[in-house]
mmCIF file of C-alpha atoms in Angstrom:
data_model
loop_
_atom_site.group_PDB
_atom_site.id
_atom_site.type_symbol
_atom_site.label_atom_id
_atom_site.label_comp_id
_atom_site.label_asym_id
_atom_site.label_seq_id
_atom_site.Cartn_x
_atom_site.Cartn_y
_atom_site.Cartn_z
ATOM 1 C CA MET K 29 -59.817 -64.890 -57.216
ATOM 2 C CA LEU K 30 -61.212 -63.529 -53.944
ATOM 3 C CA PRO K 31 -64.498 -61.578 -53.937
ATOM 4 C CA ALA K 32 -63.872 -57.844 -54.138
ATOM 5 C CA THR K 33 -64.748 -55.867 -51.000
ATOM 6 C CA VAL K 34 -66.347 -52.432 -51.216
ATOM 7 C CA GLN K 35 -66.776 -49.388 -49.061
ATOM 8 C CA ALA K 36 -69.295 -50.188 -46.307
ATOM 9 C CA ALA K 37 -72.869 -49.035 -46.815
ATOM 10 C CA THR K 38 -74.851 -51.091 -44.278
ATOM 11 C CA THR K 39 -77.169 -49.763 -41.575
ATOM 12 C CA CYS K 40 -79.204 -51.726 -39.032
ATOM 13 C CA SER K 41 -82.151 -50.944 -36.782
ATOM 14 C CA THR K 42 -83.861 -52.703 -33.879
ATOM 15 C CA SER K 43 -86.957 -52.467 -31.679
ATOM 16 C CA MET K 44 -88.403 -54.479 -28.791
ATOM 17 C CA THR K 45 -91.819 -54.974 -27.208
ATOM 18 C CA ASN K 46 -92.250 -54.469 -23.462
ATOM 19 C CA VAL K 47 -91.954 -57.282 -20.932
ATOM 20 C CA THR K 48 -95.379 -57.205 -19.271
ATOM 21 C CA PHE K 49 -96.027 -59.654 -16.424
ATOM 22 C CA GLY K 50 -99.418 -58.183 -15.475
ATOM 23 C CA SER K 51 -101.076 -58.447 -12.051
ATOM 24 C CA SER K 52 -100.721 -61.234 -9.516
ATOM 25 C CA ASP K 53 -99.513 -61.815 -5.964
ATOM 26 C CA PRO K 54 -96.610 -63.623 -4.259
ATOM 27 C CA PHE K 55 -98.807 -66.593 -3.309
ATOM 28 C CA THR K 56 -100.183 -67.258 -6.790
ATOM 29 C CA GLY K 57 -97.088 -66.180 -8.701
ATOM 30 C CA TRP K 58 -96.740 -64.821 -12.224
ATOM 31 C CA SER K 59 -96.866 -66.713 -15.497
ATOM 32 C CA ASP K 60 -93.791 -66.656 -17.682
ATOM 33 C CA VAL K 61 -93.961 -64.100 -20.497
ATOM 34 C CA THR K 62 -92.126 -63.318 -23.709
ATOM 35 C CA ALA K 63 -91.172 -60.198 -25.639
ATOM 36 C CA THR K 64 -89.889 -59.792 -29.180
ATOM 37 C CA ILE K 65 -86.853 -58.036 -30.619
ATOM 38 C CA ASN K 66 -87.244 -57.161 -34.297
ATOM 39 C CA TYR K 67 -84.172 -56.287 -36.342
ATOM 40 C CA SER K 68 -83.367 -55.395 -39.916
ATOM 41 C CA CYS K 69 -80.317 -54.331 -41.953
ATOM 42 C CA GLN K 70 -80.115 -52.552 -45.278
ATOM 43 C CA THR K 71 -77.229 -52.199 -47.699
ATOM 44 C CA SER K 72 -77.120 -49.766 -50.630
ATOM 45 C CA GLY K 73 -76.974 -51.207 -54.168
ATOM 46 C CA LEU K 74 -73.678 -52.731 -55.270
ATOM 47 C CA SER K 75 -74.006 -55.097 -58.218
ATOM 48 C CA LEU K 76 -76.204 -57.865 -59.519
ATOM 49 C CA LEU K 77 -74.104 -60.484 -57.691
ATOM 50 C CA ALA K 78 -73.235 -58.558 -54.514
ATOM 51 C CA SER K 79 -73.996 -59.742 -50.995
ATOM 52 C CA ALA K 80 -73.684 -58.637 -47.393
ATOM 53 C CA ALA K 81 -73.035 -60.453 -44.124
ATOM 54 C CA VAL K 82 -73.735 -58.847 -40.760
ATOM 55 C CA ARG K 83 -72.807 -60.138 -37.317
ATOM 56 C CA MET K 84 -75.075 -58.626 -34.647
ATOM 57 C CA CYS K 85 -74.781 -58.764 -30.856
ATOM 58 C CA PHE K 86 -77.882 -58.052 -28.768
ATOM 59 C CA ASN K 87 -77.118 -56.786 -25.277
ATOM 60 C CA ILE K 88 -79.451 -56.308 -22.302
ATOM 61 C CA ASP K 89 -77.996 -54.862 -19.103
ATOM 62 C CA ASP K 90 -79.551 -54.456 -15.641
ATOM 63 C CA GLY K 91 -81.770 -51.446 -16.404
ATOM 64 C CA SER K 92 -82.461 -48.184 -14.606
ATOM 65 C CA SER K 93 -83.635 -50.011 -11.469
ATOM 66 C CA GLY K 94 -80.660 -52.337 -11.434
ATOM 67 C CA THR K 95 -77.910 -52.650 -8.878
ATOM 68 C CA GLY K 96 -75.082 -53.469 -11.269
ATOM 69 C CA THR K 97 -75.909 -57.148 -11.612
ATOM 70 C CA ILE K 98 -78.226 -59.259 -13.736
ATOM 71 C CA PHE K 99 -78.299 -62.112 -11.206
ATOM 72 C CA PRO K 100 -81.123 -61.344 -10.721
ATOM 73 C CA ARG K 101 -82.537 -58.215 -12.261
ATOM 74 C CA ARG K 102 -85.132 -56.269 -10.316
ATOM 75 C CA MET K 103 -88.141 -54.023 -10.744
ATOM 76 C CA THR K 104 -88.852 -51.354 -8.158
ATOM 77 C CA SER K 105 -91.853 -49.595 -6.662
ATOM 78 C CA GLY K 106 -90.685 -46.738 -4.467
ATOM 79 C CA GLY K 107 -88.144 -48.282 -2.135
ATOM 80 C CA ASN K 108 -89.416 -51.847 -2.675
ATOM 81 C CA SER K 109 -88.126 -54.370 -5.185
ATOM 82 C CA LEU K 110 -89.296 -57.472 -7.042
ATOM 83 C CA SER K 111 -86.759 -59.854 -8.566
ATOM 84 C CA PHE K 112 -87.109 -61.108 -12.135
ATOM 85 C CA ASN K 113 -84.918 -62.049 -15.040
ATOM 86 C CA LEU K 114 -84.677 -62.206 -18.822
ATOM 87 C CA TYR K 115 -83.474 -65.322 -20.601
ATOM 88 C CA ARG K 116 -82.143 -66.364 -23.989
ATOM 89 C CA ASP K 117 -83.831 -69.768 -24.026
ATOM 90 C CA ALA K 118 -87.286 -71.239 -23.467
ATOM 91 C CA SER K 119 -85.954 -73.435 -20.648
ATOM 92 C CA TYR K 120 -85.029 -70.321 -18.641
ATOM 93 C CA SER K 121 -81.489 -71.512 -18.008
ATOM 94 C CA LEU K 122 -79.432 -68.888 -19.904
ATOM 95 C CA VAL K 123 -79.689 -65.333 -18.604
ATOM 96 C CA TRP K 124 -79.565 -62.666 -21.314
ATOM 97 C CA GLY K 125 -76.671 -60.295 -20.701
ATOM 98 C CA THR K 126 -74.097 -58.266 -22.617
ATOM 99 C CA VAL K 127 -70.753 -58.715 -24.355
ATOM 100 C CA ASP K 128 -69.147 -57.562 -21.109
ATOM 101 C CA ASN K 129 -70.259 -60.709 -19.292
ATOM 102 C CA GLY K 130 -70.308 -62.983 -22.364
ATOM 103 C CA GLN K 131 -74.068 -63.527 -22.250
ATOM 104 C CA GLN K 132 -75.151 -61.565 -25.291
ATOM 105 C CA VAL K 133 -77.132 -63.100 -28.145
ATOM 106 C CA GLU K 134 -75.397 -63.172 -31.530
ATOM 107 C CA VAL K 135 -77.087 -63.304 -34.932
ATOM 108 C CA ILE K 136 -75.577 -63.599 -38.404
ATOM 109 C CA LEU K 137 -77.647 -62.038 -41.160
ATOM 110 C CA GLN K 138 -76.755 -62.684 -44.820
ATOM 111 C CA TYR K 139 -78.559 -61.354 -47.873
ATOM 112 C CA SER K 140 -78.013 -60.390 -51.501
ATOM 113 C CA VAL K 141 -77.467 -56.766 -52.516
ATOM 114 C CA PRO K 142 -78.590 -56.112 -56.122
ATOM 115 C CA LEU K 143 -78.277 -52.746 -57.836
ATOM 116 C CA LEU K 144 -81.235 -51.238 -56.014
ATOM 117 C CA GLY K 145 -79.988 -52.392 -52.606
ATOM 118 C CA GLY K 146 -80.777 -55.332 -50.376
ATOM 119 C CA SER K 147 -81.963 -56.046 -46.874
ATOM 120 C CA GLY K 148 -82.455 -58.769 -44.310
ATOM 121 C CA SER K 149 -84.529 -58.997 -41.146
ATOM 122 C CA GLY K 150 -85.545 -61.286 -38.348
ATOM 123 C CA SER K 151 -86.699 -61.491 -34.757
ATOM 124 C CA LEU K 152 -85.600 -62.842 -31.400
ATOM 125 C CA THR K 153 -87.651 -63.982 -28.418
ATOM 126 C CA VAL K 154 -86.851 -62.698 -24.942
ATOM 127 C CA TYR K 155 -88.122 -64.939 -22.138
ATOM 128 C CA GLY K 156 -89.182 -63.311 -18.859
ATOM 129 C CA ARG K 157 -89.732 -64.939 -15.461
ATOM 130 C CA ILE K 158 -90.494 -63.752 -11.924
ATOM 131 C CA PRO K 159 -89.153 -66.395 -9.518
ATOM 132 C CA SER K 160 -91.370 -67.756 -6.768
ATOM 133 C CA ASN K 161 -90.923 -67.448 -2.984
ATOM 134 C CA GLN K 162 -90.828 -63.639 -2.899
ATOM 135 C CA LEU K 163 -93.441 -63.735 -0.164
ATOM 136 C CA THR K 164 -92.519 -60.485 1.580
ATOM 137 C CA THR K 165 -92.899 -58.317 -1.533
ATOM 138 C CA VAL K 166 -94.953 -55.174 -0.835
ATOM 139 C CA PRO K 167 -97.996 -54.568 -3.081
ATOM 140 C CA GLY K 168 -97.551 -51.919 -5.757
ATOM 141 C CA SER K 169 -96.739 -51.247 -9.406
ATOM 142 C CA TYR K 170 -93.203 -52.361 -10.220
ATOM 143 C CA GLN K 171 -91.100 -51.300 -13.209
ATOM 144 C CA ASN K 172 -87.615 -51.327 -14.656
ATOM 145 C CA ASP K 173 -86.846 -49.176 -17.701
ATOM 146 C CA PHE K 174 -84.163 -50.362 -20.085
ATOM 147 C CA ASN K 175 -82.916 -47.248 -21.840
ATOM 148 C CA LEU K 176 -80.326 -46.655 -24.555
ATOM 149 C CA LEU K 177 -77.320 -47.893 -22.590
ATOM 150 C CA ASP K 178 -79.224 -50.926 -21.248
ATOM 151 C CA ALA K 179 -80.661 -52.392 -24.462
ATOM 152 C CA TYR K 180 -78.527 -52.095 -27.557
ATOM 153 C CA MET K 181 -77.279 -53.971 -30.607
ATOM 154 C CA GLN K 182 -73.737 -53.753 -31.982
ATOM 155 C CA PHE K 183 -72.877 -54.920 -35.479
ATOM 156 C CA GLN K 184 -70.041 -55.431 -37.918
ATOM 157 C CA ALA K 185 -70.750 -55.909 -41.633
ATOM 158 C CA ASN K 186 -68.932 -57.081 -44.741
ATOM 159 C CA GLU K 187 -70.072 -56.485 -48.325
ATOM 160 C CA VAL K 188 -68.650 -57.957 -51.539
ATOM 161 C CA LEU K 189 -69.382 -57.220 -55.197
ATOM 162 C CA LEU K 190 -69.272 -60.878 -56.213
ATOM 163 C CA GLY K 191 -70.112 -64.065 -54.360
ATOM 164 C CA THR K 192 -71.024 -64.576 -50.726
ATOM 165 C CA ALA K 193 -69.759 -62.184 -48.088
ATOM 166 C CA SER K 194 -68.150 -63.703 -45.006
ATOM 167 C CA PRO K 195 -69.475 -62.667 -41.590
ATOM 168 C CA PRO K 196 -67.085 -60.539 -39.535
ATOM 169 C CA SER K 197 -65.221 -62.365 -36.798
ATOM 170 C CA SER K 198 -67.036 -60.543 -34.006
ATOM 171 C CA CYS K 199 -69.578 -57.829 -33.338
ATOM 172 C CA LEU K 200 -66.798 -55.448 -32.367
ATOM 173 C CA SER K 201 -64.213 -55.928 -35.112
ATOM 174 C CA GLY K 202 -63.455 -57.595 -38.418
ATOM 175 C CA GLY K 203 -65.944 -55.814 -40.656
ATOM 176 C CA VAL K 204 -65.741 -53.043 -43.201
ATOM 177 C CA ASP K 205 -68.751 -51.352 -41.640
ATOM 178 C CA SER K 206 -69.961 -51.087 -38.059
ATOM 179 C CA GLY K 207 -72.608 -49.447 -35.970
ATOM 180 C CA ALA K 208 -75.105 -49.747 -33.144
ATOM 181 C CA SER K 209 -78.840 -49.559 -32.638
ATOM 182 C CA PHE K 210 -80.936 -49.266 -29.489
ATOM 183 C CA PHE K 211 -84.164 -51.014 -28.496
ATOM 184 C CA PRO K 212 -85.435 -49.430 -25.241
ATOM 185 C CA PHE K 213 -88.240 -51.247 -23.395
ATOM 186 C CA SER K 214 -89.817 -51.569 -19.959
ATOM 187 C CA ALA K 215 -90.424 -54.544 -17.676
ATOM 188 C CA THR K 216 -93.527 -54.172 -15.481
ATOM 189 C CA ALA K 217 -95.507 -56.168 -12.923
ATOM 190 C CA ASN K 218 -98.290 -55.328 -10.497
ATOM 191 C CA VAL K 219 -98.269 -56.887 -7.018
ATOM 192 C CA GLU K 220 -101.801 -57.062 -5.652
ATOM 193 C CA ALA K 221 -102.708 -56.758 -1.986
ATOM 194 C CA THR K 222 -104.295 -60.049 -1.014
ATOM 195 C CA CYS K 223 -104.418 -62.898 1.461
ATOM 196 C CA ASN K 224 -103.625 -66.482 0.629
ATOM 197 C CA PRO K 225 -106.921 -68.386 0.288
ATOM 198 C CA SER K 226 -105.172 -71.479 1.631
ATOM 199 C CA PHE K 227 -104.107 -71.101 5.252
ATOM 200 C CA ALA K 228 -103.773 -73.375 8.248
ATOM 201 C CA VAL K 229 -106.618 -73.722 10.755
ATOM 202 C CA GLN K 230 -106.283 -76.147 13.634
ATOM 203 C CA ASP K 231 -109.329 -77.986 14.969
ATOM 204 C CA MET K 232 -110.242 -77.369 18.597
ATOM 205 C CA ASP K 233 -110.701 -80.564 20.589
ATOM 206 C CA PHE K 234 -111.976 -80.262 24.162
ATOM 207 C CA GLY K 235 -111.333 -83.960 24.636
ATOM 208 C CA THR K 236 -113.373 -86.498 26.580
ATOM 209 C CA GLN K 237 -114.921 -85.065 29.730
ATOM 210 C CA GLY K 238 -117.074 -86.323 32.582
ATOM 211 C CA LEU K 239 -119.207 -83.926 34.566
ATOM 212 C CA LEU K 240 -118.956 -80.345 33.303
ATOM 213 C CA ASN K 241 -118.740 -78.807 36.768
ATOM 214 C CA THR K 242 -115.479 -76.936 36.040
ATOM 215 C CA ALA K 243 -114.317 -74.965 33.027
ATOM 216 C CA VAL K 244 -112.406 -76.791 30.281
ATOM 217 C CA ASP K 245 -109.890 -74.599 28.435
ATOM 218 C CA ILE K 246 -108.146 -75.421 25.175
ATOM 219 C CA THR K 247 -106.408 -73.502 22.370
ATOM 220 C CA ALA K 248 -106.179 -73.870 18.603
ATOM 221 C CA THR K 249 -104.227 -71.945 16.000
ATOM 222 C CA VAL K 250 -105.178 -70.093 12.842
ATOM 223 C CA ALA K 251 -102.346 -68.910 10.571
ATOM 224 C CA PRO K 252 -103.409 -66.411 7.868
ATOM 225 C CA GLN K 253 -100.916 -65.338 5.222
ATOM 226 C CA CYS K 254 -101.364 -61.866 3.709
ATOM 227 C CA THR K 255 -99.140 -59.681 1.579
ATOM 228 C CA ASN K 256 -96.564 -57.544 3.323
ATOM 229 C CA THR K 257 -98.010 -54.304 4.842
ATOM 230 C CA THR K 258 -101.616 -55.350 4.027
ATOM 231 C CA PRO K 259 -104.015 -54.732 6.955
ATOM 232 C CA TYR K 260 -106.517 -57.522 7.557
ATOM 233 C CA GLN K 261 -109.020 -58.790 10.102
ATOM 234 C CA ILE K 262 -109.709 -62.350 11.241
ATOM 235 C CA GLY K 263 -113.332 -63.148 12.009
ATOM 236 C CA LEU K 264 -114.948 -66.253 13.536
ATOM 237 C CA ASP K 265 -118.653 -66.801 12.967
ATOM 238 C CA ASP K 266 -120.974 -68.220 15.620
ATOM 239 C CA GLY K 267 -121.068 -71.708 14.177
ATOM 240 C CA LEU K 268 -123.973 -73.896 13.121
ATOM 241 C CA HIS K 269 -125.902 -74.189 16.379
ATOM 242 C CA ALA K 270 -125.628 -70.819 18.144
ATOM 243 C CA THR K 271 -128.495 -69.219 19.952
ATOM 244 C CA GLY K 272 -127.943 -65.477 19.779
ATOM 245 C CA ILE K 273 -124.206 -65.057 20.229
ATOM 246 C CA GLN K 274 -123.862 -68.158 22.390
ATOM 247 C CA ARG K 275 -121.940 -70.813 20.517
ATOM 248 C CA ARG K 276 -123.049 -74.399 21.031
ATOM 249 C CA MET K 277 -121.852 -77.874 20.122
ATOM 250 C CA GLN K 278 -124.622 -80.312 19.287
ATOM 251 C CA ASN K 279 -125.059 -84.042 19.664
ATOM 252 C CA ALA K 280 -126.616 -85.166 16.394
ATOM 253 C CA VAL K 281 -128.398 -88.124 18.069
ATOM 254 C CA THR K 282 -129.989 -86.480 21.100
ATOM 255 C CA GLY K 283 -130.191 -82.922 19.797
ATOM 256 C CA ARG K 284 -128.734 -81.694 23.084
ATOM 257 C CA TYR K 285 -126.002 -79.047 23.389
ATOM 258 C CA VAL K 286 -122.777 -78.076 25.148
ATOM 259 C CA THR K 287 -122.199 -74.318 25.225
ATOM 260 C CA TYR K 288 -118.708 -72.932 24.659
ATOM 261 C CA GLY K 289 -116.880 -69.713 23.826
ATOM 262 C CA LEU K 290 -113.997 -68.572 21.622
ATOM 263 C CA TYR K 291 -111.781 -65.713 22.788
ATOM 264 C CA GLN K 292 -108.949 -63.460 21.653
ATOM 265 C CA ASP K 293 -107.020 -63.545 24.938
ATOM 266 C CA VAL K 294 -105.691 -66.138 27.308
ATOM 267 C CA GLY K 295 -107.926 -64.763 30.066
ATOM 268 C CA ARG K 296 -111.004 -65.592 27.961
ATOM 269 C CA SER K 297 -112.455 -62.110 28.449
ATOM 270 C CA LEU K 298 -112.478 -60.794 24.844
ATOM 271 C CA ARG K 299 -115.007 -62.614 22.716
ATOM 272 C CA TRP K 300 -113.823 -63.412 19.206
ATOM 273 C CA GLY K 301 -116.568 -62.768 16.692
ATOM 274 C CA ASN K 302 -117.170 -61.754 13.099
ATOM 275 C CA THR K 303 -118.167 -58.066 13.321
ATOM 276 C CA LEU K 304 -115.499 -56.028 11.544
ATOM 277 C CA GLY K 305 -113.829 -53.415 13.709
ATOM 278 C CA ALA K 306 -115.664 -54.664 16.802
ATOM 279 C CA ASP K 307 -114.808 -58.200 17.889
ATOM 280 C CA THR K 308 -112.474 -59.412 15.134
ATOM 281 C CA VAL K 309 -108.686 -59.590 15.410
ATOM 282 C CA SER K 310 -106.880 -56.916 13.368
ATOM 283 C CA THR K 311 -103.270 -57.144 12.245
ATOM 284 C CA THR K 312 -100.983 -56.415 9.283
ATOM 285 C CA GLY K 313 -99.527 -58.949 6.889
ATOM 286 C CA THR K 314 -95.838 -59.730 6.545
ATOM 287 C CA GLY K 315 -96.092 -62.090 3.582
ATOM 288 C CA ASN K 316 -95.412 -65.072 5.823
ATOM 289 C CA PRO K 317 -97.949 -67.158 7.796
ATOM 290 C CA GLN K 318 -98.858 -65.436 11.070
ATOM 291 C CA PRO K 319 -100.039 -67.986 13.644
ATOM 292 C CA ARG K 320 -102.625 -66.680 16.086
ATOM 293 C CA ALA K 321 -104.038 -68.574 19.067
ATOM 294 C CA ILE K 322 -107.783 -69.032 19.472
ATOM 295 C CA TYR K 323 -108.659 -69.519 23.122
ATOM 296 C CA GLY K 324 -111.588 -71.849 23.720
ATOM 297 C CA ARG K 325 -113.558 -72.539 26.884
ATOM 298 C CA VAL K 326 -116.379 -74.855 27.852
ATOM 299 C CA ALA K 327 -117.686 -73.153 30.964
ATOM 300 C CA ALA K 328 -119.127 -75.079 33.900
ATOM 301 C CA GLN K 329 -122.723 -76.088 33.053
ATOM 302 C CA SER K 330 -125.290 -78.783 33.450
ATOM 303 C CA THR K 331 -123.932 -81.957 31.915
ATOM 304 C CA PRO K 332 -125.981 -83.184 28.967
ATOM 305 C CA PRO K 333 -126.306 -86.860 28.020
ATOM 306 C CA SER K 334 -123.089 -88.580 27.021
ATOM 307 C CA GLY K 335 -122.118 -88.575 23.368
ATOM 308 C CA THR K 336 -120.120 -86.667 20.782
ATOM 309 C CA TYR K 337 -120.760 -82.939 20.546
ATOM 310 C CA SER K 338 -119.451 -80.813 17.689
ATOM 311 C CA ASP K 339 -119.778 -77.528 15.844
ATOM 312 C CA THR K 340 -118.286 -75.958 12.726
ATOM 313 C CA ILE K 341 -116.794 -72.474 12.777
ATOM 314 C CA THR K 342 -116.055 -70.502 9.609
ATOM 315 C CA VAL K 343 -112.921 -68.346 9.647
ATOM 316 C CA THR K 344 -113.103 -65.227 7.446
ATOM 317 C CA ILE K 345 -110.086 -63.124 6.464
ATOM 318 C CA THR K 346 -111.061 -59.591 5.404
ATOM 319 C CA TYR K 347 -108.484 -57.270 3.827
#
């Protein structure tokens, strides 16, 4: 004899925590995060040996900031966007989608239904990731809201008076009861205005010279990397051996010096210093490295004793 089916009396509910990436910047990147979907189903009392089986499909679409695709999803801040995605697995290889694209998550829930009713519950983990290499992202608070039509669960349920109920064939058909539940949530991230603490600075080598009776010019390059639209200034201090604002290279053996200058322009007329708003170089970040030439000159001067002369300059990026 087959188990007797009954009039459906199953309801299900769902909820989800927010996907919160927190604050970081494109150079450091964001840690992977997780969120939790909680679900439960209840069936009114049937008999001492009754049971229920529910097939549930959990769907997550592209959200209110989406563009109609989940490859990838995006959060927005004004007219700017930050790509991210939500995954079904801890290896971040299976994007979480909907029944429309075949990337939903399905759960089968089975439980007994005694005279006073029965219920079952569980949870699912949603894995969130912001991919790297979004260097040109503009600082700001980014968000994507997943409302009723973007985050929802569909279910089909079977109940029997005796024995074990069979799960419906799909979330859309095959059950004696059906329904839907919604689990709205938000995905958020904050992009901080910053400059990459690791940036390229080229040494300046005036080479081997004889008599210093003519000027020796050379260039080097500094390449700061600051977030897109972030204003910043590049400062060069006066080195280890300056007297006043005159930079000097020193010979560690003789204690003698070679004077030199660092400039903002090829004509060597604009001194490059470390006083903000006065003799620093001001520019605005793009998110990518921005090479800038430093123009050096050893002016004609009395030639000190032969030997190796050197100095150390500290580059400061202020934003």
